[in-house]
CSV table of C-alpha atoms in Angstrom, one decimal:
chain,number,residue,atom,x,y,z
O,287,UNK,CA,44.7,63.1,262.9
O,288,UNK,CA,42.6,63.9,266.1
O,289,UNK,CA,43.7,62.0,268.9
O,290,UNK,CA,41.8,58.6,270.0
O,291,UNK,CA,40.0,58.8,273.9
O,292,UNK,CA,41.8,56.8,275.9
O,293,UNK,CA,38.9,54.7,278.2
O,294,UNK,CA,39.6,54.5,281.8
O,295,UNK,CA,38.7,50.3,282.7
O,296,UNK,CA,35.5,49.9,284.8
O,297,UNK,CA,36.9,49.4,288.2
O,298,UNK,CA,36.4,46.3,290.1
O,299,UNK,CA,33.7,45.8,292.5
O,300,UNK,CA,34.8,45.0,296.1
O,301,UNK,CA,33.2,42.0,297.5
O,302,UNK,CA,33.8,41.4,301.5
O,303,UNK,CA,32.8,38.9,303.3
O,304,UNK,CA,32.8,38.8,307.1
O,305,UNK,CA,32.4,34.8,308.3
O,306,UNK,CA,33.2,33.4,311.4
O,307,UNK,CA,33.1,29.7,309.8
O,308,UNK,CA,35.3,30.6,307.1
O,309,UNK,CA,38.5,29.5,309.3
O,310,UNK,CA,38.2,26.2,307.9
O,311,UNK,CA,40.2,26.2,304.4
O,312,UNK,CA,37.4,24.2,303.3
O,313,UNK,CA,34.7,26.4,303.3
O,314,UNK,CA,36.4,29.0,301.3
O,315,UNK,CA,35.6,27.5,298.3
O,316,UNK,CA,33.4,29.4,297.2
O,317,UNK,CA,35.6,32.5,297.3
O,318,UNK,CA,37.7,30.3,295.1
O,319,UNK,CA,35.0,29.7,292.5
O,320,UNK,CA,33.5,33.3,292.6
O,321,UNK,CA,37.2,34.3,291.6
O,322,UNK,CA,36.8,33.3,288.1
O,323,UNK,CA,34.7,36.3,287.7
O,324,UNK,CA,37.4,39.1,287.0
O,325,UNK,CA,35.4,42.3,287.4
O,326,UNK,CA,35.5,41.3,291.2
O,327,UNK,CA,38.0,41.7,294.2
O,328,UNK,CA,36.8,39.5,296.6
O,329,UNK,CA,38.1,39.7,300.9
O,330,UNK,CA,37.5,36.9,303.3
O,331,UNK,CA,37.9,38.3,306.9
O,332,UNK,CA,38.2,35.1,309.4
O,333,UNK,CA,38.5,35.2,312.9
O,334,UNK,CA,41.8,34.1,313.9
O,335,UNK,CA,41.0,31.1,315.6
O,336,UNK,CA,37.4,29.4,316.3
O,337,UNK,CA,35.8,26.7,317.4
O,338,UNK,CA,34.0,25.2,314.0
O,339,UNK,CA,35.0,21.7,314.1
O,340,UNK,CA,32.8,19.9,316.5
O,341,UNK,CA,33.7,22.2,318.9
O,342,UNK,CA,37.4,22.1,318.6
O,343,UNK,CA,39.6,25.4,318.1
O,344,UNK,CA,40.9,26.3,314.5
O,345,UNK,CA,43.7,28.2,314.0
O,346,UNK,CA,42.3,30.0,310.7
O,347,UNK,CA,43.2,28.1,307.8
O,348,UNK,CA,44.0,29.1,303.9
O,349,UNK,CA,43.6,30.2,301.9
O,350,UNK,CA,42.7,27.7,299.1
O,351,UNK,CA,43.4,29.7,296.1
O,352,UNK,CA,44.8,32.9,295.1
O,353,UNK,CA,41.8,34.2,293.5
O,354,UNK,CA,40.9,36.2,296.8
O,355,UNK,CA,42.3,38.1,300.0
O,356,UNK,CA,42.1,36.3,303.1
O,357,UNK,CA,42.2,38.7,306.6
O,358,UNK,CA,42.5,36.8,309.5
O,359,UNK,CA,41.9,39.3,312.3
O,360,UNK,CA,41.4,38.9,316.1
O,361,UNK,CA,38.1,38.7,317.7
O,362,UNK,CA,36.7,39.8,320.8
O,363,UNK,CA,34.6,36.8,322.3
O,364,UNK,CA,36.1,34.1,320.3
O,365,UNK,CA,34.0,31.5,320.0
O,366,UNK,CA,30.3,33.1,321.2
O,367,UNK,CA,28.5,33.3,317.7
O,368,UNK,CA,25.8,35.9,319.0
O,369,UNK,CA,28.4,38.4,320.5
O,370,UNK,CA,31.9,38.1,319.1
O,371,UNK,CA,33.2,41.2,316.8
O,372,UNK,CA,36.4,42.4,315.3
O,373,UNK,CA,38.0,45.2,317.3
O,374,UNK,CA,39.5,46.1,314.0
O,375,UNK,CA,36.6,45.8,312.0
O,376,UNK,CA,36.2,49.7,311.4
O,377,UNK,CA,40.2,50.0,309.7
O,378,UNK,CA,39.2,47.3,307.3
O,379,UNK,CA,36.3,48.6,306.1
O,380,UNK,CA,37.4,51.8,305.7
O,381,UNK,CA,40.9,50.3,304.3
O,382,UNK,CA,39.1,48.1,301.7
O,383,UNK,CA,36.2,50.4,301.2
O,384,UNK,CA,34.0,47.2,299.9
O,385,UNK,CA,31.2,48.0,297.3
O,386,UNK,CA,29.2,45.4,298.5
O,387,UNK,CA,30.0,43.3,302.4
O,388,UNK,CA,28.6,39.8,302.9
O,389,UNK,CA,27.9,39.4,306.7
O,390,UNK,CA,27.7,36.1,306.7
O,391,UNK,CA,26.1,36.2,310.4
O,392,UNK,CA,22.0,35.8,311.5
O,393,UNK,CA,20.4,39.4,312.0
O,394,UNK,CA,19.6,38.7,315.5
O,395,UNK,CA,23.8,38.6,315.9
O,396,UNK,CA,25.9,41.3,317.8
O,397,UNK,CA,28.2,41.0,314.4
O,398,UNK,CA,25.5,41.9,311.7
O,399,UNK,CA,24.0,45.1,313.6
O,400,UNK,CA,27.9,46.3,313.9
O,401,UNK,CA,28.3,45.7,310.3
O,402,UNK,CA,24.8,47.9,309.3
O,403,UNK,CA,26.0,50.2,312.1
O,404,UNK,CA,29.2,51.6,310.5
O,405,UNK,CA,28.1,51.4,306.9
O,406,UNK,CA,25.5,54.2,307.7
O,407,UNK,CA,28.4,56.1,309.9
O,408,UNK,CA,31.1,55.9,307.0
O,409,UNK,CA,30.2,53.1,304.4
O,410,UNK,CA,26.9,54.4,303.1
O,411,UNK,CA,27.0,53.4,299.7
O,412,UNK,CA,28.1,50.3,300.5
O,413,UNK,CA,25.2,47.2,300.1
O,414,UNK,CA,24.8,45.2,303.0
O,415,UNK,CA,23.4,41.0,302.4
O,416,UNK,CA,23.1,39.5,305.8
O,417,UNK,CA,22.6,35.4,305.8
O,418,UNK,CA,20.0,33.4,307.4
O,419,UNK,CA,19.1,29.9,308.2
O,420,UNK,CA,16.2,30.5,310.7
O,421,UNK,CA,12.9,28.0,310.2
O,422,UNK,CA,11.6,28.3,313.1
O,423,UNK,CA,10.4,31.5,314.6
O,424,UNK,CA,12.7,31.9,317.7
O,425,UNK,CA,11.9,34.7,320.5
O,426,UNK,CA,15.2,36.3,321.1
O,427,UNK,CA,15.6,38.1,325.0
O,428,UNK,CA,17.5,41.5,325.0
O,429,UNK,CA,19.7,42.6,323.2
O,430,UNK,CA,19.3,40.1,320.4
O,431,UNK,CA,16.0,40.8,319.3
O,432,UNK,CA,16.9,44.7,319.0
O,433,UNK,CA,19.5,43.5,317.1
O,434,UNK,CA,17.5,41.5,314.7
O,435,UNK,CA,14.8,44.6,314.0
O,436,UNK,CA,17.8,46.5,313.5
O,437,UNK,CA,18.9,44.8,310.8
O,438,UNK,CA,15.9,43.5,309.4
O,439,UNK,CA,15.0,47.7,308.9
O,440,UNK,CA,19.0,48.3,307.7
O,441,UNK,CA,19.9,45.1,305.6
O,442,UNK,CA,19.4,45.6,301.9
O,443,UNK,CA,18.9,41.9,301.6
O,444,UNK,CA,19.2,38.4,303.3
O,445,UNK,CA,20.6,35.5,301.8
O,446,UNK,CA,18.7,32.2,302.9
O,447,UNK,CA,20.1,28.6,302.9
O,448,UNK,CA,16.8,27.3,302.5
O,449,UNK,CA,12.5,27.5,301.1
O,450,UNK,CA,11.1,28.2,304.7
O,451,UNK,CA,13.5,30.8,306.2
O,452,UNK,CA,11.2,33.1,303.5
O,453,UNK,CA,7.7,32.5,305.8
O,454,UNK,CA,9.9,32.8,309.2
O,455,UNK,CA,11.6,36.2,309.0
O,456,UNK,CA,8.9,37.5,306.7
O,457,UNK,CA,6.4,36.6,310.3
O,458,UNK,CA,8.7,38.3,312.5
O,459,UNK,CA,8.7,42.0,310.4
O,460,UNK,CA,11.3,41.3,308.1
O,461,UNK,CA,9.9,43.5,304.5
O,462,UNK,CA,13.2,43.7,302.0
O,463,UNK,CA,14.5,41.4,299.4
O,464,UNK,CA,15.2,37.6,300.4
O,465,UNK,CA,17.0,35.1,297.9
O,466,UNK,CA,17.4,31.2,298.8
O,467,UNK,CA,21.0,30.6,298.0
O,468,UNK,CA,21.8,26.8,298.7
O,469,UNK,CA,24.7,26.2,300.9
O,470,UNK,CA,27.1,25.0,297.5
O,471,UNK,CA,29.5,21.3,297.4
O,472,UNK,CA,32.9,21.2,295.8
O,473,UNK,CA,31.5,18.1,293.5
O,474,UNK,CA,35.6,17.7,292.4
O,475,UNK,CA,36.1,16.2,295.9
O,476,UNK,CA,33.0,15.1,296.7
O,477,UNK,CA,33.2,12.5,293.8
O,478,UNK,CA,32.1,8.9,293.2
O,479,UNK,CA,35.9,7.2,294.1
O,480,UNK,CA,36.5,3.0,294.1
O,481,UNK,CA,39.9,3.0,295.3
O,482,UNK,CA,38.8,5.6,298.1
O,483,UNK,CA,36.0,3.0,298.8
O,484,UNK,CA,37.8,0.2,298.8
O,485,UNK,CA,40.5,1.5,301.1
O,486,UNK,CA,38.0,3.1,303.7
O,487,UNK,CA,36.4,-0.4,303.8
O,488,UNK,CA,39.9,-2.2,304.4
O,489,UNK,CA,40.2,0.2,307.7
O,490,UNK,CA,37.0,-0.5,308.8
O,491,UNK,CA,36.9,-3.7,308.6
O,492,UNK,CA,34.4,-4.6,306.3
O,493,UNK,CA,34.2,-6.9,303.4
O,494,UNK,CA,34.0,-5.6,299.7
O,495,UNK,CA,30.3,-7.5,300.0
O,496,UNK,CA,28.9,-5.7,302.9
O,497,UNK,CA,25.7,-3.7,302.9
O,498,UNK,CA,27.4,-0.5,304.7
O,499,UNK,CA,24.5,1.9,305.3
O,500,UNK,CA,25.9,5.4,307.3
O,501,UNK,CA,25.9,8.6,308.9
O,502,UNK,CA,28.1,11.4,309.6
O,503,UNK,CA,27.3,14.3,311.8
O,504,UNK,CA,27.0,15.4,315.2
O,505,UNK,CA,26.0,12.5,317.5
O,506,UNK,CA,23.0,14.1,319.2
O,507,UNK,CA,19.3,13.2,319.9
O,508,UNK,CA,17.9,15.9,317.1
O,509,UNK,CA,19.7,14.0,314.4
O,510,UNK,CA,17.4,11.0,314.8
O,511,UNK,CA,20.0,8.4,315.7
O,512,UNK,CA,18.1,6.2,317.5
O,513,UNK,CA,15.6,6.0,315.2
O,514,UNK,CA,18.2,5.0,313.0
O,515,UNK,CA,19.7,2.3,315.4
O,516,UNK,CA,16.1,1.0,315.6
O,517,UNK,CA,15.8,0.4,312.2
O,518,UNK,CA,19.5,-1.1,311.6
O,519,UNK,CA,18.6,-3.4,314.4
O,520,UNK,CA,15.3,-4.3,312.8
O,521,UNK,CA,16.7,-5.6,309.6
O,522,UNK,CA,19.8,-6.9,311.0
O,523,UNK,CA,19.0,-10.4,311.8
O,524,UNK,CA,17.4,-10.9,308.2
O,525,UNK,CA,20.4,-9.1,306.7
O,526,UNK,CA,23.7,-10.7,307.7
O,527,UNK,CA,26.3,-8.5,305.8
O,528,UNK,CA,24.2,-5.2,306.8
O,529,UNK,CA,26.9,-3.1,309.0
O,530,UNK,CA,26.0,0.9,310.1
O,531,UNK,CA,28.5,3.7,310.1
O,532,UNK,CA,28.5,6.5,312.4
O,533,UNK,CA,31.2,9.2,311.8
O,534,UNK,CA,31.3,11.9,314.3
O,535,UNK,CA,31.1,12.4,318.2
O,536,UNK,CA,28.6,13.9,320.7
O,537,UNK,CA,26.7,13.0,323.7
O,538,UNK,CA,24.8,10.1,321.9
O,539,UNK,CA,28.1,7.8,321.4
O,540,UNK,CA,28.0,6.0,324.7
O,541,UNK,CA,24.5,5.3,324.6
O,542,UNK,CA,24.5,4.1,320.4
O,543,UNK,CA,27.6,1.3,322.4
O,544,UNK,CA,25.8,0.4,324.7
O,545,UNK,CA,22.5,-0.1,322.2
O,546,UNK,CA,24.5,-2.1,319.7
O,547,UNK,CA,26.0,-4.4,322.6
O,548,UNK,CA,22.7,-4.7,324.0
O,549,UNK,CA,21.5,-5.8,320.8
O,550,UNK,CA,24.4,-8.3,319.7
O,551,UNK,CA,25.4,-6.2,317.6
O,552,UNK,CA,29.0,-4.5,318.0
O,553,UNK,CA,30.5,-6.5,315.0
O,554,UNK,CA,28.3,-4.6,312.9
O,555,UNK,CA,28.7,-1.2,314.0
O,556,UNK,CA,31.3,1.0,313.3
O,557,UNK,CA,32.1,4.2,315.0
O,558,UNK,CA,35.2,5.6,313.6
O,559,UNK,CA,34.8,9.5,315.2
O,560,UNK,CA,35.3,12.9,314.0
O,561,UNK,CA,35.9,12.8,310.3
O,562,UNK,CA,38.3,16.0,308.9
O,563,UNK,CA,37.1,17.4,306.4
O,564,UNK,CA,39.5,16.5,303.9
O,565,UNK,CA,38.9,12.8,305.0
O,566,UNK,CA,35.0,12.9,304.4
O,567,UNK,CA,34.6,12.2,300.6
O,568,UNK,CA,36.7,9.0,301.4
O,569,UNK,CA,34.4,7.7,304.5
O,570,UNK,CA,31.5,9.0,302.1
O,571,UNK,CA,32.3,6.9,299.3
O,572,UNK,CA,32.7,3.2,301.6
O,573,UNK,CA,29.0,3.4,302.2
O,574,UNK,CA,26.2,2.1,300.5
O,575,UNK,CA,23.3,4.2,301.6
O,576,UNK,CA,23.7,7.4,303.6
O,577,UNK,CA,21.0,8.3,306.1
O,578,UNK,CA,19.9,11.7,307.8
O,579,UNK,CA,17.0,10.8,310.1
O,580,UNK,CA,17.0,14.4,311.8
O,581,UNK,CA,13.7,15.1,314.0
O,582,UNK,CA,12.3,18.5,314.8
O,583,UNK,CA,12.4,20.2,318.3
O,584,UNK,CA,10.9,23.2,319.7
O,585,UNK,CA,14.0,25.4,319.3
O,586,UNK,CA,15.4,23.4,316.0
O,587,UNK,CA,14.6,21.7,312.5
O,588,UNK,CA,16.7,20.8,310.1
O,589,UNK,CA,18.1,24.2,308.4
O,590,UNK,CA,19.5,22.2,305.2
O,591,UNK,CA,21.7,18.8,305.5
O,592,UNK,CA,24.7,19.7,303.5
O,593,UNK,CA,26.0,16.2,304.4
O,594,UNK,CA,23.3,14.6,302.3
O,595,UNK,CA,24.5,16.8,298.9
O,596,UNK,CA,28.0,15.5,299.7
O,597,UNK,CA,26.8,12.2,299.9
O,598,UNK,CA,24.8,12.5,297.0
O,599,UNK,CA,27.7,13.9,294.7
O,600,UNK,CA,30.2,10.6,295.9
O,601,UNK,CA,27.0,8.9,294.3
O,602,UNK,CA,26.0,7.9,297.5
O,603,UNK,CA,21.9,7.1,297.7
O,604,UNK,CA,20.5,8.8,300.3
O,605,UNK,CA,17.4,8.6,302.8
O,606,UNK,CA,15.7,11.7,304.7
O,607,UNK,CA,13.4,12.6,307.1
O,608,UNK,CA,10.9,15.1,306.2
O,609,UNK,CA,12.7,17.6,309.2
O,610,UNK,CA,12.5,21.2,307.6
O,611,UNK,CA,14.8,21.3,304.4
O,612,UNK,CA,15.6,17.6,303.7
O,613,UNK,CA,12.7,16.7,301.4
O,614,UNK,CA,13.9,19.7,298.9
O,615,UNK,CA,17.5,19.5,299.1
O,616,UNK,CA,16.9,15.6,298.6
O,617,UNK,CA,14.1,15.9,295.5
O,618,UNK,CA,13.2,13.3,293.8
O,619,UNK,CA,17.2,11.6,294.1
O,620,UNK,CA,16.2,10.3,297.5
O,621,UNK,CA,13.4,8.8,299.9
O,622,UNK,CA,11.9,10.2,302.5
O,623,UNK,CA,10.2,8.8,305.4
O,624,UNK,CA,8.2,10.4,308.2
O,625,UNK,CA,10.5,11.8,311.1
O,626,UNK,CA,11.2,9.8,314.3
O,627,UNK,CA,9.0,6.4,312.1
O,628,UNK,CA,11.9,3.9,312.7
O,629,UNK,CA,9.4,1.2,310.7
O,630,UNK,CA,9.1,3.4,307.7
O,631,UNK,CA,12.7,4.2,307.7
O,632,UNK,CA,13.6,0.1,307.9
O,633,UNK,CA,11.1,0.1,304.8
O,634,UNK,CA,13.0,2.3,302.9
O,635,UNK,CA,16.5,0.7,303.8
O,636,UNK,CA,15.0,-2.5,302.7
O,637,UNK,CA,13.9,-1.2,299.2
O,638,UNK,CA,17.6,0.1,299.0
O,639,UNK,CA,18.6,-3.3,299.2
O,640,UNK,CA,17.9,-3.4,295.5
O,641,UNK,CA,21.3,-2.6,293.8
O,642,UNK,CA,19.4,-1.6,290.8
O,643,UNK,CA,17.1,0.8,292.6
O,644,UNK,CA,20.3,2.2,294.4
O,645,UNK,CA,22.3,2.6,291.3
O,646,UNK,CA,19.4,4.9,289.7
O,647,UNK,CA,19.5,6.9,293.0
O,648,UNK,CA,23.3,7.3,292.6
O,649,UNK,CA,23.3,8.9,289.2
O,650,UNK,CA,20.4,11.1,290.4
O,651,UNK,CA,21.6,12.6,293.3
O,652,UNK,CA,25.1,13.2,291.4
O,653,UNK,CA,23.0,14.8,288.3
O,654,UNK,CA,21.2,17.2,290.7
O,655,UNK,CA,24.3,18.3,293.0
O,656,UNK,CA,25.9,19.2,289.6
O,657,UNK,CA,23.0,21.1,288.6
O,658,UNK,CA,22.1,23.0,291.7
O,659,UNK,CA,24.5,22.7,294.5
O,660,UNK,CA,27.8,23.0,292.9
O,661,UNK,CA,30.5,25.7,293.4
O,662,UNK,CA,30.6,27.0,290.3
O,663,UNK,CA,26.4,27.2,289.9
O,664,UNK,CA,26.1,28.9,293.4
O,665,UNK,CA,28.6,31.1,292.5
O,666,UNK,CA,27.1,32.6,290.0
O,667,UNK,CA,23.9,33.1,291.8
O,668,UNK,CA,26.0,35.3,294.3
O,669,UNK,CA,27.8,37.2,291.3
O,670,UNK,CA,24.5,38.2,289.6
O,671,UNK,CA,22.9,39.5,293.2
O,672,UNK,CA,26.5,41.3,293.8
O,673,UNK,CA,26.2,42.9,290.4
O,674,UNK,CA,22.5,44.4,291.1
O,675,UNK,CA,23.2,45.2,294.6
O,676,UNK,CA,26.3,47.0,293.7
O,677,UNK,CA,24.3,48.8,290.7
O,678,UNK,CA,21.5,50.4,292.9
O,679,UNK,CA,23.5,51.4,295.7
């Protein structure tokens, strides 16, 4: 009898990804979901500690499964996105020897052109996907902009959270391959929850009854909060048991006081600050209508809203602006009204009033987060671009 051929296994391909924002256990997630995919062995490098939520230092958190390697590494201008870098940065690439890295930084970042940098020197078959969120074309001063032709020449492709960051970086030189890759929801915690609602509404104070229309976010003028406040205040008189939520902090909280005592209305506003993470799904689920009223400026427009696909997978109905992204990450499982239009925002809270109208809205928006923005379907959109990166380096 001739002897068989023993068959060496295919090896793994190496996936790293390099993310700043990925000290929040939270945000791993999708590390955990691409696990599941076994030709892969997947690294998370994390600064040791940054300043992700609202400004407050993390101490680097996770990881949240065991399906992937999390490097928490020291940084060298913790906390400055456009500059910071890992001292150590060369040793773990050449100690992992990735197939294919995920910078998850903008090209116009210190960070990304270091990354591009040493895979020509000693990585050069590794593929290199850089992220993007840009909308609106920005003119970066020195350094930054050599940075950003540098890796718009280098990168073998960019990874954008949204339609228009295509037309942007495609006007400012940018030639290679571009996929938009939606920013992904874990739809088992973000979940339509009663008990969750009821208790949230126990510590807020308001009755089972009340019409609880919210927001949750960073309390700044871009975000369209006092258009929002114009509208609540519009409709309150004719709507006794309408109360607004306002999670979050910023520079706007004094002034949204101030309004509501202005106005009469303190009773009806609740402001119960920076919401963890863990804690949003909860908060989420006590409202009634979640709105993101966010309003273009000259330097800004809104890059995607994640908030709104959590909200919309606790089966929370949602209103928009039409700021950059909203109108397609919203579809047709939300309204829309015209930015900074307090009087066509009030209109669409009033047709919301009609529990039938928001019920239909509810199983919408949960249908299309399970269809497009979950874990599990965002992970495999990264898996198949990993695969055909990998294959033609």
């Amino acid at each position: 009898m001739g002897k068989s051929k023993i068959q060496n296994p295919k090896p793994k391909t190496k996936i790293m990804w390099i993310w700043h924002a990925g000290v929040v256990a939270e945000y791993q997630k999708p590390l955990a979901a691409l696990s599941r995919y076994s030709d892969l062995e997947l690294t998370l490098m994390v600064p040791c500690r940054w300043p992700e939520r609202a400004g407050q230092m993390v101490e680097a958190e996770g990881p949240v499964s065991t399906g992937y390697q999390l490097l928490k590494a020291r940084t060298a201008f913790t906390g400055f996105y456009y500059i910071y870098f890992y001292p150590s940065l060369l040793y773990q690439l050449l100690r992992f020897r990735p197939d294919v890295i995920y910078c998850y930084e903008e090209a116009h970042t210190f960070m990304s052109a270091l990354v591009l940098l040493l895979r020509r020197l000693f990585l050069p078959r590794a593929a290199i996907l850089l992220y993007a969120a840009q909308n609106i074309r920005k003119s970066y001063p020195l350094p930054f902009s050599l940075f950003e032709r540098y890796c718009f020449r280098r990168a073998d492709a960019i990874l954008a959270c949204g339609t228009s960051v295509d037309r942007t970086l495609r006007s400012k030189g940018y030639r290679g391959p571009l996929r938009v890759v939606p920013l992904p929801t874990d739809t088992s915690a973000y979940l339509p929850d009663q008990q969750k609602r009821d208790a949230i509404r126990r510590e807020l104070g308001l009755s089972p009854d009340a019409l609880v229309v919210g927001y949750a976010g960073k309390l700044v003028e871009e975000k369209g909060l006092r258009t929002l406040w114009r509208a609540f205040s519009e409709l309150a008189d004719a709507c006794p048991n309408l109360h607004l939520v306002l999670m979050g902090g910023g520079p706007l909280k004094d002034e949204l006081m101030d309004a509501a005592r202005a106005d009469g209305l303190t009773n009806r506003l609740r402001m119960p600050g920076v919401i963890h993470n863990t804690e949003l799904p909860a908060y989420l689920n006590a409202l009634d209508i979640f709105v993101l009223a966010s309003e273009t400026r000259s330097n800004w427009r809104e890059q995607f809203g994640r908030v709104l696909v959590e909200a919309m997978s606790c089966g929370v109905p949602v209103i928009g602006s039409d700021s950059g992204e909203i109108p397609t990450v919203v579809g047709d499982a939300g309204l829309i009204f015209p930015e900074g239009d307090s009087r066509q925002l009030a209109s669409s809270l009033t047709m919301l009033f009609d529990g039938q109208l928001r019920a239909e809205l509810a199983r919408k928006g949960r249908e299309r987060v399970l269809r497009t923005f979950s874990l599990e379907t965002v992970a495999t959109q990264h898996y198949s671009i990993y695969q055909a990166m990998s294959g033609e380096r």
